[in-house]
Amino acid sequence: LCPALVHSVASASAVVLNTLSTQHCGQAGPGIARYALAATGNVSVFLIAGLCIAVFCPILVVLAVRDARRRRSVAAAPRAESSIRSGLSYLRSRGDLIIVFIAVGVGGILGPNLPTIATLIVVDELRLGPTDVGLANTLLACGTIVGVLVSNRLRADRPRPTVVAALLGGVSGIACALAPTFAVVCALLVPAGGVALLMVSQSSTYL
């Protein structure tokens, strides 16, 4: 939705803010759902979730109608006969895109699943309770804010930030898994959240 709603000059900042909101909602959603299920029951929670999803339907309809009008106003270009083959040949000629795709593919295994991984480490490995899980996810969210601030300062026209963020994300994830105490895990979750959001925002802006 960002390219359709935001001018190209502000697209980088829009992608970063969109990634930040997605990460925070993904971390806050399970906690809110847990308390809502305990307070109101299953039916009410599913109704609320359905209403939240239904809010986006009019937005998508408006964007689809506007895009259709824009396409009708522009003359249709002749379709290439081998668009897939030409796309693959273009990708082979752009080594930087291949590097970014590999970095995102490897780093994406860890980044979006950091809240789940942090919860498993705290509960299964350290044998702690829900309060500690909430603290760990809060520190992870603080790290994503740091990642937003750093991402806005970096140039998005080169693949190096994405590759470095993916490598740092892997190192921080391994360090969290091997951390002996909860305090060390909390200290590592802040940079882990930061580099995860940095990788997603930089790769999205570059591509």
Coordinates of C-alpha atoms in Angstrom, one line a residue:
L1 CA 0.0 0.0 0.0
C2 CA 2.9 2.4 0.6
P3 CA 3.6 3.2 -3.1
A4 CA -0.1 3.8 -3.7
L5 CA -0.6 6.1 -0.8
V6 CA 2.8 7.9 -0.4
H7 CA 4.8 10.1 -2.8
S8 CA 8.0 8.5 -4.0
V9 CA 10.1 11.1 -2.1
A10 CA 8.7 9.9 1.2
S11 CA 8.5 6.2 0.3
A12 CA 11.6 5.2 2.3
S13 CA 10.2 6.7 5.5
A14 CA 6.8 5.2 4.8
V15 CA 8.2 1.7 4.4
V16 CA 10.1 2.1 7.7
L17 CA 7.0 3.3 9.6
N18 CA 4.9 0.5 8.1
T19 CA 7.4 -2.1 9.1
L20 CA 7.6 -0.7 12.7
S21 CA 3.8 -0.7 13.1
T22 CA 3.6 -4.3 11.8
Q23 CA 6.3 -5.5 14.2
H24 CA 4.7 -3.8 17.2
C25 CA 1.2 -5.1 16.3
G26 CA 2.6 -8.6 15.9
Q27 CA 4.2 -8.4 19.4
A28 CA 1.2 -6.8 21.1
G29 CA -1.5 -8.9 19.4
P30 CA -0.9 -12.2 21.3
G31 CA -0.8 -10.4 24.7
I32 CA -4.0 -8.5 24.0
A33 CA -5.7 -11.6 22.7
R34 CA -4.7 -13.6 25.8
Y35 CA -6.3 -11.1 28.2
A36 CA -9.3 -10.7 25.9
L37 CA -10.0 -14.4 25.7
A38 CA -9.8 -14.7 29.5
A39 CA -12.2 -11.7 30.0
T40 CA -14.8 -12.1 27.2
G41 CA -14.5 -15.6 25.7
N42 CA -13.7 -16.9 22.2
V43 CA -16.8 -15.5 20.3
S44 CA -16.2 -11.9 21.3
V45 CA -12.5 -12.0 20.4
F46 CA -13.2 -13.5 17.0
L47 CA -15.9 -10.9 16.3
I48 CA -13.5 -8.1 17.2
A49 CA -10.8 -9.6 15.0
G50 CA -13.2 -9.8 12.1
L51 CA -14.3 -6.2 12.5
C52 CA -10.6 -5.1 12.6
I53 CA -10.0 -7.0 9.3
A54 CA -13.2 -5.6 7.8
V55 CA -11.9 -2.0 8.3
F56 CA -9.3 -2.6 5.6
C57 CA -11.9 -3.8 3.0
P58 CA -13.1 -0.3 2.0
I59 CA -9.5 1.0 1.8
L60 CA -8.6 -1.8 -0.6
V61 CA -11.7 -1.2 -2.7
V62 CA -10.9 2.5 -3.0
L63 CA -7.3 1.7 -4.0
A64 CA -8.4 -0.9 -6.5
V65 CA -10.9 1.5 -8.2
R66 CA -8.4 4.3 -8.3
D67 CA -5.8 2.0 -9.8
A68 CA -8.2 0.8 -12.4
R69 CA -9.1 4.4 -13.4
R70 CA -5.4 5.2 -13.7
R71 CA -4.7 2.2 -15.9
R72 CA -7.6 3.1 -18.2
S73 CA -6.2 6.6 -18.6
V74 CA -2.8 5.3 -19.8
A75 CA -2.4 3.6 -23.2
A76 CA -1.8 -0.2 -22.8
A77 CA 1.7 -1.1 -23.7
P78 CA 2.3 -4.3 -25.9
R79 CA 3.0 -7.3 -23.7
A80 CA 6.4 -8.9 -24.0
E81 CA 6.3 -12.5 -25.2
S82 CA 8.8 -13.9 -22.7
S83 CA 8.4 -11.6 -19.6
I84 CA 9.5 -14.3 -17.2
R85 CA 12.6 -15.1 -19.1
S86 CA 13.5 -11.5 -19.5
G87 CA 12.9 -10.9 -15.8
L88 CA 15.2 -13.8 -14.9
S89 CA 17.9 -12.6 -17.2
Y90 CA 17.6 -9.1 -15.7
L91 CA 18.0 -10.6 -12.2
R92 CA 21.1 -12.5 -13.3
S93 CA 22.6 -9.2 -14.5
R94 CA 21.9 -7.6 -11.2
G95 CA 24.2 -9.3 -8.7
D96 CA 23.2 -6.8 -6.0
L97 CA 19.6 -7.9 -6.1
I98 CA 20.6 -11.6 -5.8
I99 CA 22.6 -10.7 -2.7
V100 CA 19.7 -8.8 -1.2
F101 CA 17.3 -11.7 -1.9
I102 CA 19.6 -14.2 -0.3
A103 CA 20.2 -12.0 2.8
V104 CA 16.4 -11.4 3.2
G105 CA 15.6 -15.1 2.7
V106 CA 18.1 -16.3 5.3
G107 CA 17.5 -13.4 7.7
G108 CA 13.7 -13.6 7.3
I109 CA 13.7 -17.0 9.0
L110 CA 14.7 -15.3 12.3
G111 CA 13.4 -11.7 12.0
P112 CA 9.6 -12.1 11.9
N113 CA 9.7 -14.9 14.4
L114 CA 11.7 -13.1 17.1
P115 CA 8.7 -12.7 19.5
T116 CA 8.0 -16.4 19.3
I117 CA 11.7 -17.3 19.7
A118 CA 12.1 -14.9 22.7
T119 CA 9.0 -16.4 24.3
L120 CA 10.3 -20.0 23.8
I121 CA 13.7 -19.0 25.3
V122 CA 12.1 -17.4 28.4
V123 CA 9.6 -20.1 29.0
D124 CA 11.2 -23.3 27.9
E125 CA 14.9 -22.7 28.5
L126 CA 14.9 -20.3 31.5
R127 CA 11.6 -21.6 33.1
L128 CA 10.2 -18.1 33.7
G129 CA 6.7 -16.8 33.7
P130 CA 4.4 -14.5 31.7
T131 CA 5.7 -11.3 33.4
D132 CA 9.2 -12.1 32.1
V133 CA 7.8 -12.9 28.6
G134 CA 6.2 -9.5 28.6
L135 CA 9.4 -7.7 29.6
A136 CA 11.3 -9.6 26.9
N137 CA 8.9 -8.6 24.2
T138 CA 8.9 -5.0 25.4
L139 CA 12.6 -4.8 25.1
L140 CA 12.3 -6.4 21.6
A141 CA 9.9 -3.6 20.7
C142 CA 12.3 -1.0 22.0
G143 CA 14.9 -2.4 19.8
T144 CA 12.7 -2.0 16.8
I145 CA 12.3 1.7 17.6
V146 CA 16.1 2.0 17.6
G147 CA 16.2 0.2 14.2
V148 CA 13.8 2.8 12.8
L149 CA 16.0 5.6 13.9
V150 CA 19.1 4.0 12.5
S151 CA 17.3 3.0 9.2
N152 CA 16.3 6.6 8.6
R153 CA 19.9 7.7 8.8
L154 CA 21.2 5.1 6.3
R155 CA 21.2 5.3 2.5
A156 CA 18.8 2.9 0.9
D157 CA 20.5 2.8 -2.6
R158 CA 23.0 0.0 -1.7
P159 CA 22.7 -3.6 -0.5
R160 CA 25.4 -3.4 2.2
P161 CA 23.0 -2.4 5.1
T162 CA 20.7 -5.3 4.4
V163 CA 23.5 -7.8 4.3
V164 CA 25.1 -6.5 7.5
A165 CA 21.8 -6.4 9.3
A166 CA 21.0 -10.0 8.3
L167 CA 24.5 -11.1 9.6
L168 CA 24.0 -9.2 12.8
G169 CA 20.5 -10.6 13.2
G170 CA 21.9 -14.2 13.0
V171 CA 24.6 -13.5 15.5
S172 CA 22.2 -11.8 17.9
G173 CA 19.8 -14.7 17.6
I174 CA 22.5 -17.3 18.3
A175 CA 23.7 -15.2 21.3
C176 CA 20.1 -15.1 22.7
A177 CA 19.8 -18.8 22.4
L178 CA 23.1 -19.4 24.2
A179 CA 22.6 -16.7 26.9
P180 CA 22.9 -18.2 30.4
T181 CA 20.7 -15.8 32.3
F182 CA 17.5 -13.7 31.7
A183 CA 19.4 -10.5 32.1
V184 CA 21.8 -11.4 29.3
V185 CA 18.8 -12.4 27.1
C186 CA 17.1 -9.0 27.8
A187 CA 20.3 -7.1 26.9
L188 CA 20.6 -9.0 23.6
L189 CA 16.9 -8.6 22.6
V190 CA 17.3 -4.9 22.1
P191 CA 19.9 -5.1 19.3
A192 CA 18.2 -8.2 17.9
G193 CA 15.0 -6.3 17.4
G194 CA 16.8 -3.3 16.0
V195 CA 18.7 -5.3 13.3
A196 CA 15.6 -7.3 12.4
L197 CA 13.6 -4.2 11.6
L198 CA 16.7 -2.6 9.9
M199 CA 17.0 -5.6 7.6
V200 CA 13.3 -5.5 6.6
S201 CA 13.1 -1.8 6.1
Q202 CA 16.3 -1.5 4.2
S203 CA 15.6 -4.4 1.9
S204 CA 12.1 -3.2 1.2
T205 CA 13.3 0.3 0.4
Y206 CA 16.1 -1.0 -1.8
L207 CA 13.9 -3.4 -3.8

